[in-house]
mmCIF file of C-alpha atoms and ligand atoms in Angstrom:
data_model
loop_
_atom_site.group_PDB
_atom_site.id
_atom_site.type_symbol
_atom_site.label_atom_id
_atom_site.label_comp_id
_atom_site.label_asym_id
_atom_site.label_seq_id
_atom_site.Cartn_x
_atom_site.Cartn_y
_atom_site.Cartn_z
ATOM 1 C CA MET L 7 130.498 99.129 66.383
ATOM 2 C CA LEU L 8 132.576 102.144 67.440
ATOM 3 C CA ASN L 9 134.767 103.868 64.885
ATOM 4 C CA GLU L 10 138.388 104.605 65.781
ATOM 5 C CA ARG L 11 137.731 108.147 66.991
ATOM 6 C CA GLU L 12 134.817 107.041 69.183
ATOM 7 C CA ALA L 13 136.839 104.166 70.548
ATOM 8 C CA GLU L 14 139.666 106.519 71.433
ATOM 9 C CA SER L 15 137.474 109.105 73.174
ATOM 10 C CA CYS L 16 135.748 106.275 74.966
ATOM 11 C CA TYR L 17 139.097 105.006 76.139
ATOM 12 C CA LEU L 18 140.221 108.479 77.173
ATOM 13 C CA GLY L 19 136.951 108.852 79.099
ATOM 14 C CA GLN L 20 138.530 106.442 81.551
ATOM 15 C CA PHE L 21 141.509 108.571 82.411
ATOM 16 C CA ILE L 22 140.444 111.537 84.431
ATOM 17 C CA PRO L 23 143.118 114.281 84.570
ATOM 18 C CA VAL L 24 144.524 115.214 87.978
ATOM 19 C CA GLN L 25 142.628 118.532 88.202
ATOM 20 C CA TYR L 26 139.223 116.771 88.044
ATOM 21 C CA HIS L 27 140.058 114.633 91.052
ATOM 22 C CA HIS L 28 139.577 117.728 93.178
ATOM 23 C CA ASN L 29 135.902 117.783 92.119
ATOM 24 C CA MET L 30 135.566 114.153 93.178
ATOM 25 C CA LEU L 31 137.199 114.867 96.536
ATOM 26 C CA MET L 32 134.788 117.801 97.025
ATOM 27 C CA ASP L 33 131.638 115.839 96.177
ATOM 28 C CA ALA L 34 130.238 115.295 99.679
ATOM 29 C CA ASN L 35 127.443 113.033 98.474
ATOM 30 C CA ARG L 36 129.963 110.704 96.808
ATOM 31 C CA MET L 37 132.566 110.840 99.577
ATOM 32 C CA ASP L 38 130.219 110.447 102.577
ATOM 33 C CA ASN L 39 128.468 107.440 101.095
ATOM 34 C CA PHE L 40 131.630 105.676 99.917
ATOM 35 C CA LYS L 41 133.175 106.274 103.341
ATOM 36 C CA ALA L 42 130.100 104.816 105.091
ATOM 37 C CA ALA L 43 129.977 101.785 102.769
ATOM 38 C CA ILE L 44 133.720 101.114 103.135
ATOM 39 C CA GLN L 45 133.533 101.443 106.939
ATOM 40 C CA ARG L 46 130.701 98.952 106.920
ATOM 41 C CA GLN L 47 132.189 96.329 104.579
ATOM 42 C CA VAL L 48 135.900 96.436 105.440
ATOM 43 C CA PHE L 49 136.325 94.522 108.693
ATOM 44 C CA GLU L 50 139.352 94.547 110.996
ATOM 45 C CA GLY L 51 142.287 92.850 109.237
ATOM 46 C CA ALA L 52 140.530 92.569 105.844
ATOM 47 C CA LYS L 53 142.429 92.452 102.533
ATOM 48 C CA VAL L 54 141.139 94.996 100.037
ATOM 49 C CA LEU L 55 141.676 95.715 96.352
ATOM 50 C CA GLU L 56 140.791 99.009 94.711
ATOM 51 C CA LEU L 57 140.489 99.130 90.927
ATOM 52 C CA GLY L 58 141.233 102.655 89.638
ATOM 53 C CA GLY L 59 142.529 104.298 92.811
ATOM 54 C CA GLY L 60 142.956 107.915 91.572
ATOM 55 C CA THR L 61 144.141 110.011 94.539
ATOM 56 C CA GLY L 62 143.958 106.918 96.764
ATOM 57 C CA VAL L 63 141.246 108.330 98.997
ATOM 58 C CA LEU L 64 138.922 105.306 98.925
ATOM 59 C CA SER L 65 141.852 102.964 99.572
ATOM 60 C CA TRP L 66 142.767 105.199 102.492
ATOM 61 C CA PHE L 67 139.231 104.882 103.949
ATOM 62 C CA ALA L 68 139.679 101.101 103.717
ATOM 63 C CA ALA L 69 143.152 101.252 105.296
ATOM 64 C CA HIS L 70 141.662 102.390 108.621
ATOM 65 C CA THR L 71 140.621 98.802 109.351
ATOM 66 C CA ALA L 72 142.156 96.691 106.574
ATOM 67 C CA SER L 73 145.498 94.993 107.110
ATOM 68 C CA LYS L 74 146.459 95.540 103.441
ATOM 69 C CA VAL L 75 145.054 97.505 100.510
ATOM 70 C CA TYR L 76 146.138 96.952 96.892
ATOM 71 C CA CYS L 77 145.383 100.115 94.940
ATOM 72 C CA VAL L 78 145.707 99.760 91.154
ATOM 73 C CA GLU L 79 145.921 102.818 88.925
ATOM 74 C CA PHE L 80 146.841 103.068 85.237
ATOM 75 C CA ASN L 81 147.380 106.818 84.870
ATOM 76 C CA PRO L 82 151.058 107.457 85.822
ATOM 77 C CA ASP L 83 150.240 111.010 87.024
ATOM 78 C CA MET L 84 147.672 109.624 89.430
ATOM 79 C CA VAL L 85 150.010 106.860 90.602
ATOM 80 C CA ALA L 86 152.529 109.551 91.607
ATOM 81 C CA GLU L 87 149.801 111.658 93.231
ATOM 82 C CA ALA L 88 148.343 108.738 95.188
ATOM 83 C CA ARG L 89 151.789 107.770 96.503
ATOM 84 C CA ARG L 90 152.550 111.392 97.458
ATOM 85 C CA LEU L 91 149.199 111.890 99.215
ATOM 86 C CA LEU L 92 149.064 108.546 101.002
ATOM 87 C CA ALA L 93 152.533 109.233 102.442
ATOM 88 C CA LYS L 94 151.047 112.303 104.185
ATOM 89 C CA ASN L 95 148.222 110.377 105.852
ATOM 90 C CA ARG L 96 148.165 107.994 108.800
ATOM 91 C CA TYR L 97 147.418 104.401 107.640
ATOM 92 C CA GLY L 98 148.650 105.394 104.158
ATOM 93 C CA GLU L 99 151.532 102.925 104.602
ATOM 94 C CA LYS L 100 149.004 100.050 104.455
ATOM 95 C CA VAL L 101 148.117 100.997 100.870
ATOM 96 C CA GLU L 102 150.323 99.647 98.089
ATOM 97 C CA VAL L 103 149.829 101.687 94.912
ATOM 98 C CA ILE L 104 150.406 99.540 91.845
ATOM 99 C CA HIS L 105 150.919 101.072 88.411
ATOM 100 C CA ALA L 106 149.022 98.629 86.204
ATOM 101 C CA ASP L 107 146.025 98.187 83.950
ATOM 102 C CA ALA L 108 143.233 96.940 86.200
ATOM 103 C CA PHE L 109 141.939 94.902 83.233
ATOM 104 C CA GLU L 110 145.074 92.753 83.661
ATOM 105 C CA TYR L 111 146.098 93.085 87.303
ATOM 106 C CA LEU L 112 145.208 90.529 89.985
ATOM 107 C CA PRO L 113 146.367 90.746 93.597
ATOM 108 C CA PRO L 114 148.940 88.209 94.840
ATOM 109 C CA GLU L 115 146.447 86.816 97.397
ATOM 110 C CA PRO L 116 142.638 86.550 97.728
ATOM 111 C CA VAL L 117 140.890 89.721 98.931
ATOM 112 C CA ASP L 118 137.744 90.270 101.013
ATOM 113 C CA VAL L 119 136.525 93.496 99.432
ATOM 114 C CA VAL L 120 136.890 95.093 95.976
ATOM 115 C CA ILE L 121 136.240 98.815 95.579
ATOM 116 C CA CYS L 122 135.723 100.185 92.089
ATOM 117 C CA GLU L 123 134.520 103.677 91.224
ATOM 118 C CA MET L 124 134.664 103.959 87.437
ATOM 119 C CA ILE L 125 131.107 105.189 87.352
ATOM 120 C CA HIS L 126 129.400 107.524 84.907
ATOM 121 C CA VAL L 127 125.643 108.066 84.608
ATOM 122 C CA GLY L 128 124.019 105.239 82.665
ATOM 123 C CA MET L 129 127.253 103.209 82.881
ATOM 124 C CA LEU L 130 128.435 105.180 79.837
ATOM 125 C CA ARG L 131 132.003 106.333 79.135
ATOM 126 C CA GLU L 132 133.737 104.700 82.105
ATOM 127 C CA LYS L 133 134.338 100.942 82.263
ATOM 128 C CA GLN L 134 132.785 99.865 85.568
ATOM 129 C CA VAL L 135 130.756 96.966 84.207
ATOM 130 C CA GLU L 136 133.463 95.593 81.882
ATOM 131 C CA MET L 137 136.035 96.000 84.648
ATOM 132 C CA ILE L 138 134.071 94.016 87.248
ATOM 133 C CA GLU L 139 133.070 91.315 84.760
ATOM 134 C CA SER L 140 136.701 90.946 83.627
ATOM 135 C CA PHE L 141 137.900 90.902 87.228
ATOM 136 C CA LYS L 142 135.415 88.192 88.316
ATOM 137 C CA LYS L 143 136.452 85.879 85.474
ATOM 138 C CA ARG L 144 140.210 86.275 86.047
ATOM 139 C CA TYR L 145 139.882 86.150 89.860
ATOM 140 C CA ALA L 146 137.841 82.901 89.715
ATOM 141 C CA GLU L 147 140.515 81.321 87.485
ATOM 142 C CA LYS L 148 143.280 82.260 89.939
ATOM 143 C CA PHE L 149 141.572 81.864 93.334
ATOM 144 C CA GLY L 150 138.409 79.820 92.788
ATOM 145 C CA GLY L 151 134.752 80.752 92.801
ATOM 146 C CA THR L 152 134.298 82.581 96.128
ATOM 147 C CA MET L 153 134.027 86.235 95.240
ATOM 148 C CA PRO L 154 134.918 89.231 97.413
ATOM 149 C CA VAL L 155 132.256 91.763 98.373
ATOM 150 C CA PHE L 156 131.983 94.527 95.768
ATOM 151 C CA ILE L 157 131.575 98.225 96.499
ATOM 152 C CA PRO L 158 129.236 99.149 94.812
ATOM 153 C CA GLU L 159 127.158 95.971 95.030
ATOM 154 C CA ALA L 160 124.585 96.973 92.439
ATOM 155 C CA ILE L 161 123.484 99.762 90.099
ATOM 156 C CA LEU L 162 119.925 100.836 89.279
ATOM 157 C CA MET L 163 119.179 102.938 86.199
ATOM 158 C CA ALA L 164 115.994 104.789 85.308
ATOM 159 C CA VAL L 165 114.697 107.241 82.711
ATOM 160 C CA GLN L 166 112.117 110.006 83.247
ATOM 161 C CA PRO L 167 110.338 112.434 80.877
ATOM 162 C CA LEU L 168 110.835 116.139 81.632
ATOM 163 C CA GLN L 169 109.785 119.569 80.588
ATOM 164 C CA GLN L 170 113.168 121.264 80.816
ATOM 165 C CA THR L 171 113.731 124.931 80.035
ATOM 166 C CA TYR L 172 116.877 125.756 78.086
ATOM 167 C CA ASP L 173 116.971 129.538 78.401
ATOM 168 C CA PHE L 174 120.472 130.852 79.138
ATOM 169 C CA TRP L 175 120.258 134.656 79.486
ATOM 170 C CA GLY L 176 117.745 134.622 76.647
ATOM 171 C CA TYR L 177 119.846 132.240 74.532
ATOM 172 C CA GLN L 178 117.891 129.077 73.722
ATOM 173 C CA ALA L 179 120.329 126.182 74.002
ATOM 174 C CA PRO L 180 118.872 122.684 74.346
ATOM 175 C CA ILE L 181 122.032 120.918 75.432
ATOM 176 C CA ILE L 182 122.984 117.869 77.458
ATOM 177 C CA GLN L 183 123.135 118.738 81.155
ATOM 178 C CA PHE L 184 124.400 117.149 84.352
ATOM 179 C CA LEU L 185 122.277 118.397 87.240
ATOM 180 C CA GLN L 186 122.556 117.975 90.981
ATOM 181 C CA PRO L 187 119.908 115.540 92.258
ATOM 182 C CA GLY L 188 117.573 116.731 95.004
ATOM 183 C CA VAL L 189 117.935 120.393 94.049
ATOM 184 C CA PHE L 190 114.667 122.094 93.068
ATOM 185 C CA SER L 191 114.813 124.098 89.848
ATOM 186 C CA ALA L 192 112.025 126.118 88.257
ATOM 187 C CA ASP L 193 113.569 125.035 84.915
ATOM 188 C CA THR L 194 112.536 121.404 85.456
ATOM 189 C CA ARG L 195 109.044 119.841 85.514
ATOM 190 C CA GLU L 196 108.644 116.095 85.856
ATOM 191 C CA LEU L 197 106.002 114.911 83.378
ATOM 192 C CA GLY L 198 105.906 111.309 84.630
ATOM 193 C CA GLN L 199 107.562 108.920 87.063
ATOM 194 C CA PRO L 200 111.048 107.498 86.431
ATOM 195 C CA ALA L 201 110.949 104.017 84.851
ATOM 196 C CA LEU L 202 113.600 101.502 85.886
ATOM 197 C CA TYR L 203 115.414 100.278 82.767
ATOM 198 C CA SER L 204 118.357 98.268 84.095
ATOM 199 C CA VAL L 205 119.574 96.627 87.294
ATOM 200 C CA ILE L 206 123.179 95.475 87.493
ATOM 201 C CA ASP L 207 123.972 93.143 90.379
ATOM 202 C CA PHE L 208 127.731 92.634 90.531
ATOM 203 C CA CYS L 209 127.264 89.252 92.307
ATOM 204 C CA GLN L 210 125.697 87.939 89.086
ATOM 205 C CA PRO L 211 127.095 87.703 85.552
ATOM 206 C CA ASN L 212 126.117 90.872 83.658
ATOM 207 C CA GLU L 213 125.556 91.614 79.989
ATOM 208 C CA LEU L 214 127.588 94.500 78.551
ATOM 209 C CA THR L 215 124.660 95.645 76.425
ATOM 210 C CA ILE L 216 121.778 97.637 77.802
ATOM 211 C CA GLN L 217 118.618 97.440 75.723
ATOM 212 C CA TRP L 218 115.263 98.811 76.784
ATOM 213 C CA THR L 219 111.804 99.562 75.470
ATOM 214 C CA GLY L 220 109.253 100.795 77.956
ATOM 215 C CA GLN L 221 106.239 103.017 78.487
ATOM 216 C CA ILE L 222 105.770 105.882 80.919
ATOM 217 C CA PRO L 223 102.295 107.328 81.600
ATOM 218 C CA VAL L 224 102.157 111.119 81.411
ATOM 219 C CA GLU L 225 100.980 112.544 84.748
ATOM 220 C CA GLN L 226 101.347 116.255 83.983
ATOM 221 C CA THR L 227 100.277 118.020 80.838
ATOM 222 C CA GLY L 228 103.233 119.897 79.373
ATOM 223 C CA THR L 229 105.946 119.893 76.741
ATOM 224 C CA LEU L 230 108.317 116.970 76.548
ATOM 225 C CA THR L 231 111.737 118.543 75.972
ATOM 226 C CA ALA L 232 114.152 116.159 77.672
ATOM 227 C CA LEU L 233 114.775 112.745 79.163
ATOM 228 C CA ARG L 234 116.456 112.498 82.537
ATOM 229 C CA PHE L 235 118.759 109.515 83.101
ATOM 230 C CA VAL L 236 119.045 108.537 86.755
ATOM 231 C CA THR L 237 121.773 106.239 88.117
ATOM 232 C CA LYS L 238 121.679 105.023 91.694
ATOM 233 C CA ASN L 239 124.687 103.109 92.992
ATOM 234 C CA VAL L 240 123.919 100.720 95.825
ATOM 235 C CA LEU L 241 127.281 100.920 97.582
ATOM 236 C CA ALA L 242 126.346 98.533 100.398
ATOM 237 C CA VAL L 243 123.299 96.603 101.574
ATOM 238 C CA VAL L 244 122.687 96.921 105.322
ATOM 239 C CA MET L 245 120.780 93.760 106.231
ATOM 240 C CA GLU L 246 120.155 94.654 109.903
ATOM 241 C CA THR L 247 118.134 97.726 109.025
ATOM 242 C CA SER L 248 116.868 96.483 105.635
ATOM 243 C CA SER L 249 118.431 99.552 104.061
ATOM 244 C CA THR L 250 121.181 100.488 101.631
ATOM 245 C CA ILE L 251 124.000 103.021 101.455
ATOM 246 C CA ASP L 252 123.513 104.717 98.112
ATOM 247 C CA TRP L 253 125.190 107.236 95.899
ATOM 248 C CA LEU L 254 122.987 108.940 93.351
ATOM 249 C CA ASN L 255 124.959 110.273 90.358
ATOM 250 C CA HIS L 256 124.233 113.680 88.895
ATOM 251 C CA TYR L 257 121.168 113.482 86.666
ATOM 252 C CA MET L 258 122.006 113.384 82.965
ATOM 253 C CA CYS L 259 119.335 115.269 80.947
ATOM 254 C CA ILE L 260 119.327 114.707 77.201
ATOM 255 C CA PRO L 261 117.190 117.140 75.163
ATOM 256 C CA VAL L 262 114.800 115.733 72.573
ATOM 257 C CA PRO L 263 115.362 117.333 69.115
ATOM 258 C CA GLU L 264 111.875 118.824 68.904
ATOM 259 C CA PRO L 265 109.604 119.752 71.827
ATOM 260 C CA LEU L 266 106.449 117.631 71.941
ATOM 261 C CA GLU L 267 103.156 118.544 73.602
ATOM 262 C CA VAL L 268 101.862 115.786 75.902
ATOM 263 C CA LYS L 269 98.699 115.539 77.995
ATOM 264 C CA ALA L 270 98.038 113.748 81.276
ATOM 265 C CA GLY L 271 96.875 110.244 80.333
ATOM 266 C CA ASP L 272 99.096 109.998 77.225
ATOM 267 C CA VAL L 273 101.783 107.317 77.215
ATOM 268 C CA ILE L 274 105.407 107.977 76.216
ATOM 269 C CA GLU L 275 107.171 104.967 74.728
ATOM 270 C CA ILE L 276 110.953 105.114 74.878
ATOM 271 C CA SER L 277 113.534 102.751 73.464
ATOM 272 C CA PHE L 278 117.332 102.740 73.266
ATOM 273 C CA HIS L 279 120.296 100.411 73.392
ATOM 274 C CA TYR L 280 123.993 100.896 74.018
ATOM 275 C CA ARG L 281 127.058 99.084 75.200
ATOM 276 C CA THR L 282 128.285 99.933 78.688
ATOM 277 C CA GLY L 283 131.371 102.146 78.547
ATOM 278 C CA ALA L 284 130.327 103.609 75.165
ATOM 279 C CA PRO L 285 130.254 107.391 74.552
ATOM 280 C CA ILE L 286 127.041 109.224 75.445
ATOM 281 C CA SER L 287 126.383 109.670 71.716
ATOM 282 C CA ALA L 288 125.879 105.884 71.439
ATOM 283 C CA LEU L 289 122.768 106.224 73.605
ATOM 284 C CA GLN L 290 121.602 109.375 71.805
ATOM 285 C CA HIS L 291 121.937 107.725 68.389
ATOM 286 C CA THR L 292 119.583 104.881 69.221
ATOM 287 C CA LEU L 293 117.072 106.814 71.303
ATOM 288 C CA GLN L 294 113.501 106.685 70.007
ATOM 289 C CA VAL L 295 110.389 108.221 71.540
ATOM 290 C CA GLN L 296 106.757 107.714 70.566
ATOM 291 C CA VAL L 297 103.817 109.428 72.194
ATOM 292 C CA HIS L 298 100.573 107.478 72.298
ATOM 293 C CA ALA L 299 97.869 110.076 72.902
ATOM 294 C CA ALA L 300 95.071 109.201 75.328
ATOM 295 C CA ASN L 301 92.750 109.692 72.350
ATOM 296 C CA ARG L 302 94.127 106.945 70.041
ATOM 297 C CA ALA L 303 93.202 108.939 66.925
ATOM 298 C CA LYS L 304 95.860 111.474 67.870
ATOM 299 C CA GLU L 305 98.702 109.026 67.999
ATOM 300 C CA ARG L 306 101.954 110.704 67.093
ATOM 301 C CA ASN L 307 105.358 109.330 66.477
ATOM 302 C CA LEU L 308 108.624 111.041 67.018
ATOM 303 C CA SER L 309 111.842 109.381 66.133
ATOM 304 C CA LEU L 310 114.827 110.882 67.873
ATOM 305 C CA VAL L 311 117.406 109.301 65.627
ATOM 306 C CA HIS L 312 120.106 111.891 64.967
ATOM 307 C CA GLY L 313 121.943 111.997 61.657
HETATM 308 C C1 SAM S 418 136.346 108.080 88.668
HETATM 309 S S1 SAM S 418 138.058 107.924 89.060
HETATM 310 C C2 SAM S 418 137.929 107.438 90.762
HETATM 311 C C3 SAM S 418 139.212 107.647 91.520
HETATM 312 C C4 SAM S 418 139.162 107.249 92.988
HETATM 313 N N1 SAM S 418 138.874 105.827 93.129
HETATM 314 C C5 SAM S 418 138.144 108.049 93.746
HETATM 315 O O1 SAM S 418 137.065 107.505 93.976
HETATM 316 O O2 SAM S 418 138.378 109.207 94.045
HETATM 317 C C6 SAM S 418 138.508 106.427 88.201
HETATM 318 C C7 SAM S 418 139.984 106.125 88.228
HETATM 319 O O3 SAM S 418 140.200 104.887 87.548
HETATM 320 C C8 SAM S 418 141.409 104.973 86.799
HETATM 321 N N2 SAM S 418 141.367 103.957 85.739
HETATM 322 C C9 SAM S 418 140.573 103.933 84.655
HETATM 323 N N3 SAM S 418 140.799 102.845 83.918
HETATM 324 C C10 SAM S 418 141.765 102.133 84.539
HETATM 325 C C11 SAM S 418 142.419 100.899 84.250
HETATM 326 N N4 SAM S 418 142.129 100.198 83.165
HETATM 327 N N5 SAM S 418 143.336 100.471 85.136
HETATM 328 C C12 SAM S 418 143.624 101.173 86.245
HETATM 329 N N6 SAM S 418 143.060 102.369 86.548
HETATM 330 C C13 SAM S 418 142.119 102.835 85.709
HETATM 331 C C14 SAM S 418 141.407 106.406 86.300
HETATM 332 O O4 SAM S 418 142.681 106.829 85.898
HETATM 333 C C15 SAM S 418 140.849 107.147 87.518
HETATM 334 O O5 SAM S 418 141.895 107.565 88.374
#
């Protein structure tokens, strides 16, 4: 159960100030893949709804082929920005920006595609899962059971043990990090493979609680200093080529409180649980790690419960 302060920061985690939208617009990995998925799923004349429109850019991608786009945004600053920016862009007139809480809003007519990007690593902080589950229930009550296509369609989450160096100009600072995927760093060594801990398929009903206990074999001898949380968003499934259009979030690396020596052949057991949309600390507070040494006599336990 969240206390009032946690609940408030969790709620505020939803509302991204205007200046951060520039970072989102500059994130080529995010933009290219959303554009490709929207181009693929939004057919000529389609009706589209975007939940949490921000600057309106994803609605604008949709407006190239859609006949109408409903773009819902709760932050009044962003509503004004989206209207201002869309007015400068061809097809912008097809996007109606609605100032409303997307947890309550429903379009006046059925839609073919729903776009929602309220995504944070691990489905923490932002309300993607709650939002889609709430939408599906309310939409079915108003328009019946046939659901629109969702962008993203699904989310895959994994965790991986790392030896991460935390040396900042000689200052040792084990601290939570968000790191660019696919970028080699001498500060990072992967000690084992990522283990899939949750799959969210937006076509199906989804639980709002993520609970996992799993084991990861150690492949490289080293020092376990961090866990990397990986979140891959399947924006669209391309049946013809049996492929997907994906967006991989920045990796979230959470340091373990005390470094732990591990050897190839050992097994790391990890468990945690949290509610989607909760602060990152909710995951940290429940995180537990045990190392089962290859030689059973050396079994060690490490509980990562903070405070
Ligand atoms: C991560 S941003 C994405 C913005 C934009 N869709 C894009 O991709 O650039 C999420 C947006 O959802 C909005 N938002 C969050 N909760 C909302 C709610 N309950 N109703 C409507 N908008 C919401 C935020 O204000 C923010 O602009």
